[in-house]
CSV table of C-alpha atoms and ligand atoms in Angstrom, one decimal:
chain,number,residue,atom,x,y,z
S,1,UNK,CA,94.7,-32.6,-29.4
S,2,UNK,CA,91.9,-30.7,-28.0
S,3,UNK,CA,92.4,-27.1,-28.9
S,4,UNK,CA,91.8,-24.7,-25.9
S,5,UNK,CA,90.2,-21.5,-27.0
S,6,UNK,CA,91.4,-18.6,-24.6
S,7,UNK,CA,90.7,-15.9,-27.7
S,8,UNK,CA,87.5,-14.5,-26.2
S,9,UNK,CA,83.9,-15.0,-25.0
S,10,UNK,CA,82.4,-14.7,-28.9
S,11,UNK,CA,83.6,-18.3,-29.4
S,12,UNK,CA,80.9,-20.2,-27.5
S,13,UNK,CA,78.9,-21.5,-29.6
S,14,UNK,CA,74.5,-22.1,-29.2
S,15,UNK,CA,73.6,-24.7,-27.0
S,16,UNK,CA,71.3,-27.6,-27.7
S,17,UNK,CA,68.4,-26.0,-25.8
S,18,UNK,CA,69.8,-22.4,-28.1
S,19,UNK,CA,69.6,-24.4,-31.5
S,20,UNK,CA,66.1,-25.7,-30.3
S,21,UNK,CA,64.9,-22.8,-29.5
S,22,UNK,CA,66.1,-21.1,-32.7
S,23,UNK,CA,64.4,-23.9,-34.6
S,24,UNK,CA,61.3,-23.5,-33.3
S,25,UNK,CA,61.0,-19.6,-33.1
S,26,UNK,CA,57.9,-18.0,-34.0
S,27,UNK,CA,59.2,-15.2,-36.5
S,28,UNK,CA,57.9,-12.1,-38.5
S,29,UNK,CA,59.4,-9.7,-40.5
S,30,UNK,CA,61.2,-7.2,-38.0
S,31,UNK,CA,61.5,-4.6,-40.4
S,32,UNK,CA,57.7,-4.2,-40.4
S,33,UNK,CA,58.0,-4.6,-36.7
S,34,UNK,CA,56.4,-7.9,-36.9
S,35,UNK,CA,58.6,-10.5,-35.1
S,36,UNK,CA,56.9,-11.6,-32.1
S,37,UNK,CA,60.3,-12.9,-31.0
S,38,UNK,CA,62.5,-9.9,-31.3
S,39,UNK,CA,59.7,-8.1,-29.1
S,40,UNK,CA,60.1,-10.5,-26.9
S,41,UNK,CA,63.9,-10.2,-26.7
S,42,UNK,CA,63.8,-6.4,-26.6
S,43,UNK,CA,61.0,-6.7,-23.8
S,44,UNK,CA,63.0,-9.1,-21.6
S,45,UNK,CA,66.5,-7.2,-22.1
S,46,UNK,CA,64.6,-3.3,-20.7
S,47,UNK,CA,63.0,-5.0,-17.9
S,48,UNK,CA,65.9,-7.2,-16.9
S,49,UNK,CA,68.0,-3.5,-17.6
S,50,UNK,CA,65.1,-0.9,-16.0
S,51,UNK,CA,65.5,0.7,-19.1
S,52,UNK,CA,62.2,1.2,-21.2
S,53,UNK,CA,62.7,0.0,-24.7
S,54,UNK,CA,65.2,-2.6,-25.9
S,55,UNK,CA,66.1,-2.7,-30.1
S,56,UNK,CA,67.9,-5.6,-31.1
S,57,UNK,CA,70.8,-5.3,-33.4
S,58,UNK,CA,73.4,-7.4,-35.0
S,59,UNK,CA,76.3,-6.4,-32.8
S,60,UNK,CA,77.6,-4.6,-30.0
S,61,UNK,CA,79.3,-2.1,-32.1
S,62,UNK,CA,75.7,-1.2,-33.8
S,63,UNK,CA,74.0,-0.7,-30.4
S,64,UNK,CA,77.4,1.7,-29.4
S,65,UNK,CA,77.1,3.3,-32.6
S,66,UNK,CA,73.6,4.1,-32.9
S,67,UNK,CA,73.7,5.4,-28.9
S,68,UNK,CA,76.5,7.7,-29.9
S,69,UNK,CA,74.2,8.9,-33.0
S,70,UNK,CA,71.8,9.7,-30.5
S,71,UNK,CA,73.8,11.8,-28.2
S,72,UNK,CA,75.7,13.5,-30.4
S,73,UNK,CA,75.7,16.4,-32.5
S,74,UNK,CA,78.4,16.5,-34.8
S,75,UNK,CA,81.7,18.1,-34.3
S,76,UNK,CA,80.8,17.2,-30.4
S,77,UNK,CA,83.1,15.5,-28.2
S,78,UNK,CA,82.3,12.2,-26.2
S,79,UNK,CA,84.1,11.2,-22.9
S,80,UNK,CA,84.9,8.0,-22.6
S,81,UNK,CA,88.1,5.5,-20.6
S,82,UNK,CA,91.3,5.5,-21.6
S,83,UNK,CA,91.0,2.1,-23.7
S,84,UNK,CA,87.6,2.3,-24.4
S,85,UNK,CA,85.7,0.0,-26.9
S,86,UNK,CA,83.7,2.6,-29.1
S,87,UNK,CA,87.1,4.1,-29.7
S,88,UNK,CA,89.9,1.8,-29.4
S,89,UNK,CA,87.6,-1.1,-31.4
S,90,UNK,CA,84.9,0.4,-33.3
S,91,UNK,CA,87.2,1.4,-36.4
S,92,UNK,CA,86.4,5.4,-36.5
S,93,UNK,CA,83.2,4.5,-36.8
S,94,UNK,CA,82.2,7.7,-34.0
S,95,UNK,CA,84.2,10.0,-37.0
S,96,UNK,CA,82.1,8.3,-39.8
S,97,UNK,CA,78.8,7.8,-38.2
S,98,UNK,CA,78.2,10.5,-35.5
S,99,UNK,CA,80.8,12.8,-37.0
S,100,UNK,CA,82.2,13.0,-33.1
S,101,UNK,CA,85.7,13.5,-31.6
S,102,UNK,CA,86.3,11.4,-28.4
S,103,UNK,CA,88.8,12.6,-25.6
S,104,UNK,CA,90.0,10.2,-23.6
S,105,UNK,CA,90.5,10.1,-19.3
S,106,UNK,CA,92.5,7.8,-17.3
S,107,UNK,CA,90.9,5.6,-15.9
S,108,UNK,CA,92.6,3.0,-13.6
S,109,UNK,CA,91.2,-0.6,-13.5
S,110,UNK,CA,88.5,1.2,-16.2
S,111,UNK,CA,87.3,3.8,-13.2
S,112,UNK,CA,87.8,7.3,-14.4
S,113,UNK,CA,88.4,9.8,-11.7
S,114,UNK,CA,85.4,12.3,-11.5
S,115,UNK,CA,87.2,15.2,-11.0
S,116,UNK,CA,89.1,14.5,-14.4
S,117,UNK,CA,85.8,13.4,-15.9
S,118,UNK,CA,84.4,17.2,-14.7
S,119,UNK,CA,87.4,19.1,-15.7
S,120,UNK,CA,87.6,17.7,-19.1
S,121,UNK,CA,84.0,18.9,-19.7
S,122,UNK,CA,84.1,21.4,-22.7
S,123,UNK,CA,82.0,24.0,-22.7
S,124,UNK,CA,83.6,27.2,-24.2
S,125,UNK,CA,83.0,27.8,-28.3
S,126,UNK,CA,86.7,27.5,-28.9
S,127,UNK,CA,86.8,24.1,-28.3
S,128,UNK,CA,84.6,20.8,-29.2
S,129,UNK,CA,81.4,20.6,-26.8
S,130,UNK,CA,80.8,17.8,-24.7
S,131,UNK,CA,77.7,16.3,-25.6
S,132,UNK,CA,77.8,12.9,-23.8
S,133,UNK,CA,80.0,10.8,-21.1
S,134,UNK,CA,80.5,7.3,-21.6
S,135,UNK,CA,81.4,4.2,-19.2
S,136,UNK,CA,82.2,0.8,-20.2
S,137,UNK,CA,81.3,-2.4,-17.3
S,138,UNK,CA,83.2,-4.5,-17.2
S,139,UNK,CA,85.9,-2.7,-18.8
S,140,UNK,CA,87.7,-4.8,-21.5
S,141,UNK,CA,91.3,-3.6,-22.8
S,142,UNK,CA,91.8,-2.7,-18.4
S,143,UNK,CA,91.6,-6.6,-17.8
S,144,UNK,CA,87.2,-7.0,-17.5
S,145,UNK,CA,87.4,-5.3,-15.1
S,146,UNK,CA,83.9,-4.1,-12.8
S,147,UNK,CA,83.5,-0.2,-12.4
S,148,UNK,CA,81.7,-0.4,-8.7
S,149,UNK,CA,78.4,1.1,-8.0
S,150,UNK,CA,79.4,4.2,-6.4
S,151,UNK,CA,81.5,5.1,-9.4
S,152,UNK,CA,79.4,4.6,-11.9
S,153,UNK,CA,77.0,6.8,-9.6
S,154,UNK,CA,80.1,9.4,-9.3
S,155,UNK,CA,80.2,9.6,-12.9
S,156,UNK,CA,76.5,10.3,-13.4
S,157,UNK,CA,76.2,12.9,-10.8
S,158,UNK,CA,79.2,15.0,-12.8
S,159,UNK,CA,77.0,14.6,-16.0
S,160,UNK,CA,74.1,15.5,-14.3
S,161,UNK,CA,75.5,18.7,-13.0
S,162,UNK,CA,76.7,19.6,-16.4
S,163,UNK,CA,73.1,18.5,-18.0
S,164,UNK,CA,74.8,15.5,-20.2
S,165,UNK,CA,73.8,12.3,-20.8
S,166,UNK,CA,75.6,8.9,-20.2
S,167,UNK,CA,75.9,5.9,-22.4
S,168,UNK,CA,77.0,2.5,-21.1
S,169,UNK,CA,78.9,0.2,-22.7
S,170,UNK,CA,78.0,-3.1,-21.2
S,171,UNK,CA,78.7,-5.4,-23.8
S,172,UNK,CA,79.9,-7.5,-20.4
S,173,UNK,CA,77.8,-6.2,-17.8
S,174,UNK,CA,76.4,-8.9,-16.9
S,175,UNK,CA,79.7,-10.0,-16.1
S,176,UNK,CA,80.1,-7.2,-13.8
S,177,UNK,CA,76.4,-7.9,-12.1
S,178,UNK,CA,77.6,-10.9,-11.4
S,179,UNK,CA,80.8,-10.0,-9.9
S,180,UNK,CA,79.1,-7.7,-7.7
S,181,UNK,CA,76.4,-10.1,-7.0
S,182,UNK,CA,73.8,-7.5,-7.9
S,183,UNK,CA,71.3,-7.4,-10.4
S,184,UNK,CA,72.3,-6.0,-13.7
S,185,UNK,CA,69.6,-3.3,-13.5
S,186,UNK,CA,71.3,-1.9,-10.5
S,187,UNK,CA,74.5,-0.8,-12.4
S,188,UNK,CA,72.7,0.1,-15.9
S,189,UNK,CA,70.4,2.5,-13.4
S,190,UNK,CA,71.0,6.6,-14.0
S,191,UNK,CA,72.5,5.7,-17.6
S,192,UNK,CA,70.0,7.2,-20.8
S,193,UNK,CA,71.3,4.3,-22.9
S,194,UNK,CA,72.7,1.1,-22.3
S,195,UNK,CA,73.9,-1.5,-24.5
S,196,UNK,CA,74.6,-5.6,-24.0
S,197,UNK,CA,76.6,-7.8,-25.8
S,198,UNK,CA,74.4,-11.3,-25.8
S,199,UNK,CA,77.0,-13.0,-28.3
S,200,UNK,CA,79.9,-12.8,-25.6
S,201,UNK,CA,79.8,-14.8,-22.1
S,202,UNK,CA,75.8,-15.1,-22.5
S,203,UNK,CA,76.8,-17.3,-25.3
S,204,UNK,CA,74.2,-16.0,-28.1
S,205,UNK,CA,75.5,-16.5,-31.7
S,206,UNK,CA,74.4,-13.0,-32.9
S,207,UNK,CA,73.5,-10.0,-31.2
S,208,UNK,CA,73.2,-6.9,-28.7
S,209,UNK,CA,70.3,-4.9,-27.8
S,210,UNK,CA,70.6,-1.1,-27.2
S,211,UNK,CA,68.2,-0.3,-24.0
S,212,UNK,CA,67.0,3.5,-24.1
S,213,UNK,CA,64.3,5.7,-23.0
S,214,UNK,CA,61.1,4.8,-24.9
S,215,UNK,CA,61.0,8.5,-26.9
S,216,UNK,CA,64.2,7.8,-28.3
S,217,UNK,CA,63.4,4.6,-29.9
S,218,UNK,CA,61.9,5.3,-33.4
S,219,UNK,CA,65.0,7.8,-33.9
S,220,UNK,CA,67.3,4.9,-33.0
S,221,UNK,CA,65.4,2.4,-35.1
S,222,UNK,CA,65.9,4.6,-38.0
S,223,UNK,CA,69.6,4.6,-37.3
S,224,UNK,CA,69.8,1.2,-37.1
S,225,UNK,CA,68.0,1.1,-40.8
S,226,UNK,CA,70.5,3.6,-41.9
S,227,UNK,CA,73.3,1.3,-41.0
S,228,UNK,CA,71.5,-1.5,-42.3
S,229,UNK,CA,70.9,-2.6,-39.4
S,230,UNK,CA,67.6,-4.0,-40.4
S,231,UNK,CA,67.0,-7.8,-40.0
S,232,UNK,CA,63.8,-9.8,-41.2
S,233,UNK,CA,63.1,-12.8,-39.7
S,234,UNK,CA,65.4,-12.3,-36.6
S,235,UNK,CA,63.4,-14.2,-34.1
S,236,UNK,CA,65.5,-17.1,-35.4
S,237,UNK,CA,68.5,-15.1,-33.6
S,238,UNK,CA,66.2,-13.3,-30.9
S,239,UNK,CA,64.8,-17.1,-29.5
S,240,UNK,CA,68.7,-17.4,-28.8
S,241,UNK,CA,69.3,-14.0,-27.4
S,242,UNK,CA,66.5,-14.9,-25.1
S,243,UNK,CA,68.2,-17.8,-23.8
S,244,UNK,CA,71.3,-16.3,-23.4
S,245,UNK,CA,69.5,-13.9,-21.0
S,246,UNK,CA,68.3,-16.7,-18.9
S,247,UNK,CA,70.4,-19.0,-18.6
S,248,UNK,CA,73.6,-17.3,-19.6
S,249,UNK,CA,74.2,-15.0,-16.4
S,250,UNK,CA,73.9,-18.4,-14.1
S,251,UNK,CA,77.5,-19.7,-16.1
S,252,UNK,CA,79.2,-16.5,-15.5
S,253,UNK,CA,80.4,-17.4,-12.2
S,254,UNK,CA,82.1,-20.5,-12.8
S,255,UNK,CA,83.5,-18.4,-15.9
S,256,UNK,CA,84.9,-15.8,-13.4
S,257,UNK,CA,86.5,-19.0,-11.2
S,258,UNK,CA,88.4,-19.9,-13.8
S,259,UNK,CA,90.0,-17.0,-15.0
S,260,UNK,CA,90.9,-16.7,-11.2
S,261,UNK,CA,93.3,-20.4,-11.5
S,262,UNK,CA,94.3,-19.2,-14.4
S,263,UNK,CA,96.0,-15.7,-13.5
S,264,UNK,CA,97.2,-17.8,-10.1
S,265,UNK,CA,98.8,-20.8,-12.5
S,266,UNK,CA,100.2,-17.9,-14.6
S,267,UNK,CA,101.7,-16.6,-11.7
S,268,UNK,CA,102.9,-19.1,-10.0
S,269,UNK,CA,105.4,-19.7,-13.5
S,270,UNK,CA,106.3,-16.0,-12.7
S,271,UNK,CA,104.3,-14.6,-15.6
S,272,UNK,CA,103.3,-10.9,-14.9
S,273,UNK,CA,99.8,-10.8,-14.1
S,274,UNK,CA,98.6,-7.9,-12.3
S,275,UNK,CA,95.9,-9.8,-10.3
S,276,UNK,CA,94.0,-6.8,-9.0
S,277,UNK,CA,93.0,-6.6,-12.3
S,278,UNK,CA,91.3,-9.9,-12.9
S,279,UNK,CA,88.2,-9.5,-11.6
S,280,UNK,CA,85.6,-10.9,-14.1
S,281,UNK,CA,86.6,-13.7,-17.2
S,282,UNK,CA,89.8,-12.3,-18.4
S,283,UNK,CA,93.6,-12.6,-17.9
S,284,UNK,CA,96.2,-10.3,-19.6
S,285,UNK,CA,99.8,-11.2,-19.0
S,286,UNK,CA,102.6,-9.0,-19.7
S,287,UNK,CA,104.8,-11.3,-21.8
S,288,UNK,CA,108.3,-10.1,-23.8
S,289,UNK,CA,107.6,-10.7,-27.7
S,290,UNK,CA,103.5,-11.4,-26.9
S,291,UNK,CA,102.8,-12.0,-30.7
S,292,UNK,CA,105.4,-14.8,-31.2
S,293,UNK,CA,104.8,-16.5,-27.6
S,294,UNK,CA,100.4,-16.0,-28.9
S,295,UNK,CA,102.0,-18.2,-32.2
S,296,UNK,CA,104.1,-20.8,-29.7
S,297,UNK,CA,101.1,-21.1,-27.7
S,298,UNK,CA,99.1,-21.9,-30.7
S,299,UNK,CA,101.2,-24.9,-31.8
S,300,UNK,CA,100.7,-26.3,-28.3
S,301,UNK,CA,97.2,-25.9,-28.6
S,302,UNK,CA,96.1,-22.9,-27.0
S,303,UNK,CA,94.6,-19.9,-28.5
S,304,UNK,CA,94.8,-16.3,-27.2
S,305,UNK,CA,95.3,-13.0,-28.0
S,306,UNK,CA,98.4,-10.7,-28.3
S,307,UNK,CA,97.1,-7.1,-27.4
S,308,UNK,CA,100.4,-4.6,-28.1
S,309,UNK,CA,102.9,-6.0,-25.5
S,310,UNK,CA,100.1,-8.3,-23.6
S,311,UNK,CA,98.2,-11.3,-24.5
S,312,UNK,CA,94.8,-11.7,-23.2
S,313,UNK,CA,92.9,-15.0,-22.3
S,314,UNK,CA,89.3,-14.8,-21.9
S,315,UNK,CA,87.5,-18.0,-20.0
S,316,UNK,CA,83.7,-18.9,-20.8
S,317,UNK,CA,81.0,-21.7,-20.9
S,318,UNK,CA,82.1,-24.1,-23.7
S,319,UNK,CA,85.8,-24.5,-21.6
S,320,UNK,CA,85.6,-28.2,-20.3
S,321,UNK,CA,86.7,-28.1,-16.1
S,322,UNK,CA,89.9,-29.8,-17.4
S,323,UNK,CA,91.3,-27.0,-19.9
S,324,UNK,CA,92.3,-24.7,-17.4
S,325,UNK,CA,95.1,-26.9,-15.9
S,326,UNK,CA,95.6,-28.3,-19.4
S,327,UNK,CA,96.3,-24.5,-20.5
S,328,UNK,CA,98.9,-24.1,-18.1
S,329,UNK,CA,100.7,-27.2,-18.5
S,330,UNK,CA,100.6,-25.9,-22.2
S,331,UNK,CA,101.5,-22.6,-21.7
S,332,UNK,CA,104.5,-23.7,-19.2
S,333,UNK,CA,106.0,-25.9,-22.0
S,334,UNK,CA,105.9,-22.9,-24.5
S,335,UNK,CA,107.4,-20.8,-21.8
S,336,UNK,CA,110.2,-22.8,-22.2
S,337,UNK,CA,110.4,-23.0,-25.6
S,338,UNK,CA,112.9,-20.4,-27.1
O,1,LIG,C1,82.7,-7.0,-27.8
O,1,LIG,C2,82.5,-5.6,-27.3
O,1,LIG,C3,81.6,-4.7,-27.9
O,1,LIG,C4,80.8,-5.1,-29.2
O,1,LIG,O1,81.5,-5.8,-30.1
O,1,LIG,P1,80.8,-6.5,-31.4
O,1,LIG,O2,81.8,-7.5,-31.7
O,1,LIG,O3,80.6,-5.4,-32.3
O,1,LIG,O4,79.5,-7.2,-30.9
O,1,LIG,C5,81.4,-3.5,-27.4
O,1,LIG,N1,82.1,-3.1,-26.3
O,1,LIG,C6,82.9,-3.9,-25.6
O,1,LIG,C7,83.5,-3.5,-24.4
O,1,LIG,C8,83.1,-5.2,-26.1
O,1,LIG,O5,84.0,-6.0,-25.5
C-alpha cells in the first residue's frame, strides 16, 4: 500500500532537476564568504522579497532566531499571534538565545487586532519593554492561514507609531502570495526582517534565508556563527534552495486545491472542519481522541498529525492527483473503526 503522507510540507523530497542541480553546484567555502551559490541564493531570495540582503541558514528556526537576536535587547518583550511559531515551536529558544519574554495577542484566523496589538505595547519601566512586533503568513497552528495585505499594513503602521520594528515569519509566505495572487514582495513590504522557509511547500531539502536591511547583515552573520550556524560548501544545498524559488511557488496552487477536496471530503463524513480556515495547504479537523484516530489512520496508510485535540493534514507537491480521494476513503474506514 502506498502510504499517504499528510504530516507536513518538510516531507517532499528534491526533485530530479533539484538533485541535478545540487550535483552540479559551483561551491566555496561559505564561511569565508566564498560560495558563489549561496550568493546567488541570498541574492535571488531579497530581490524576489524587496528586502536588501538574504543569509542562508539551515532552518527556519535559525533565520527566526537570529531576527529576534537582532531586535531584541534582553529582558525585552516581543509581540507575536496567539499560536505563533517562534514561541509555540522554537523550544525557548527566544529565553535562551535573545534572553526575551513574548506576550501573546489573539489573533483570529492568525490576524491580530491592532488595537490589541497597540494596547499591549509596554512602555512603562515597571514592566518588560516592547522591542519588536512579530507576524507570521500564512499562519500555521490557525490552519495556514493568509493575514491580508491591509492587516499586515495595520500592524506596521501601530509599530511605526510606537518606533518598533517588525519581523515576519514567513516560513509559508509564499503560500500566502499565492493565495492572494500577489507577489511575495508585496506582503514581506514595511517588515525590517523577513524570513522563508524553502524546505516546506518550495520543496528544498535544507534551508531558510533571513531577508534584512543590508546594515544588519554582518551582525546577523555573526549570529548565525554563534549558533553554528555556519555551513561550508553550502552551494550543494543553495543550487536547491534556488530551485525551490523558481519553480516551487508555480506547485503551490494545485497544493492549495487540494487541501480545499480534502476539508470538503472531511466534511462531507461530518468531520469538524472549520472551512474559513483552510485557505492555503492545510486541514485541521477537530476529532474526539485525535492521537489514537492519528495512530488508526496510520495503519490505514495515512500519515498526519495530532495537534492537542486536532489533527492537522498538510497537502504538497510529491501527493500523486489520486491520494486525496484515496485519503478519504482511508480516513472514512478508520472513522468507523472503534
Ligand atoms: C516550519 C516553520 C518554521 C521553521 O521551522 P524549521 O523546521 O526550523 O525550518 C518557522 N515558522 C513557521 C510558521 C513554520 O511553519
Amino acid at each position: 500500500m502506498r502510504i499517504i503522507d499528510l504530516r507536513s510540507d518538510t516531507v517532499t523530497k528534491p526533485t530530479p532537476a533539484m538533485r541535478r542541480a545540487m550535483a552540479e553546484a559551483e561551491v566555496g567555502d561559505d564561511v569565508y564568504s566564498e560560495d558563489p551559490t549561496v550568493h546567488r541564493l541570498e541574492a535571488l531570495a531579497a530581490e524576489m522579497l524587496g528586502l536588501e540582503a538574504g543569509l542562508f541558514m539551515p532552518s527556519g528556526t535559525m533565520t527566526n532566531q537570529v531576527a529576534l537576536m537582532l531586535h531584541l535587547q534582553r529582558g525585552q518583550e516581543v509581540i507575536a499571534p496567539k499560536g505563533a511559531h517562534i514561541y509555540e515551536y522554537e523550544p525557548g529558544s527566544l529565553s535562551v538565545l535573545a534572553g526575551g519574554v513574548i506576550r501573546l495577542v489573539e489573533a483570529p484566523y492568525g490576524v491580530p487586532d491592532p488595537e490589541a496589538v497597540r494596547s499591549a505595547i509596554h512602555t512603562s519601566p515597571h514592566q518588560a519593554p516592547t522591542g519588536l512586533i512579530a507576524l507570521e503568513n500564512t499562519h500555521n497552528s490557525a490552519g495556514g492561514t493568509v493575514v491580508p495585505l491591509e492587516a499586515g499594513r495595520a500592524i506596521q503602521q501601530v509599530a511605526e507609531e510606537a518606533g518598533l520594528p517588525t519581523h515576519l515569519d514567513g516560513a509559508r509566505l509564499f503560500n500566502a502570495a499565492t493565495a492572494l495572487g500577489v507577489a511575495p514582495a508585496e506582503l514581506a513590504k514595511g517588515f525590517r526582517t523577513v524570513s522563508i522557509c524553502l524546505s516546506k511547500g518550495l520543496g528544498a531539502p535544507v534551508g531558510s534565508v533571513l531577508l534584512m536591511p543590508k546594515d544588519y547583515r554582518a551582525e546577523a552573520w555573526r549570529y548565525r556563527k554563534m549558533l553554528g550556524g555556519g555551513m561550508r560548501q553550502a552551494g550543494v544545498l543553495a543550487a536547491a534552495g534556488i530551485l525551490a524559488l523558481t519553480e516551487g511557488p508555480k506547485g503551490l496552487a494545485r497544493d492549495h486545491q487540494m487541501a480545499r477536496a480534502l476539508a470538503e471530503g472531511l466534511l462531507r463524513m461530518h468531520v469538524e472542519v472549520d472551512l474559513n480556515s483552510v485557505q492555503t495547504n492545510m486541514v485541521y479537523a477537530h476529532v474526539p481522541r485525535a492521537a489514537d484516530f492519528v495512530e488508526r489512520l496510520r495503519q490505514a496508510g495515512v500519515l498526519a498529525n495530532a495537534m492537542g485535540s486536532r489533527v492537522r493534514f498538510v497537502t504538497h507537491r510529491d501527493l500523486a492527483d489520486e491520494d486525496i480521494p484515496a485519503a478519504l476513503e482511508r480516513i472514512e474506514s478508520a472513522l468507523h473503526v472503534v
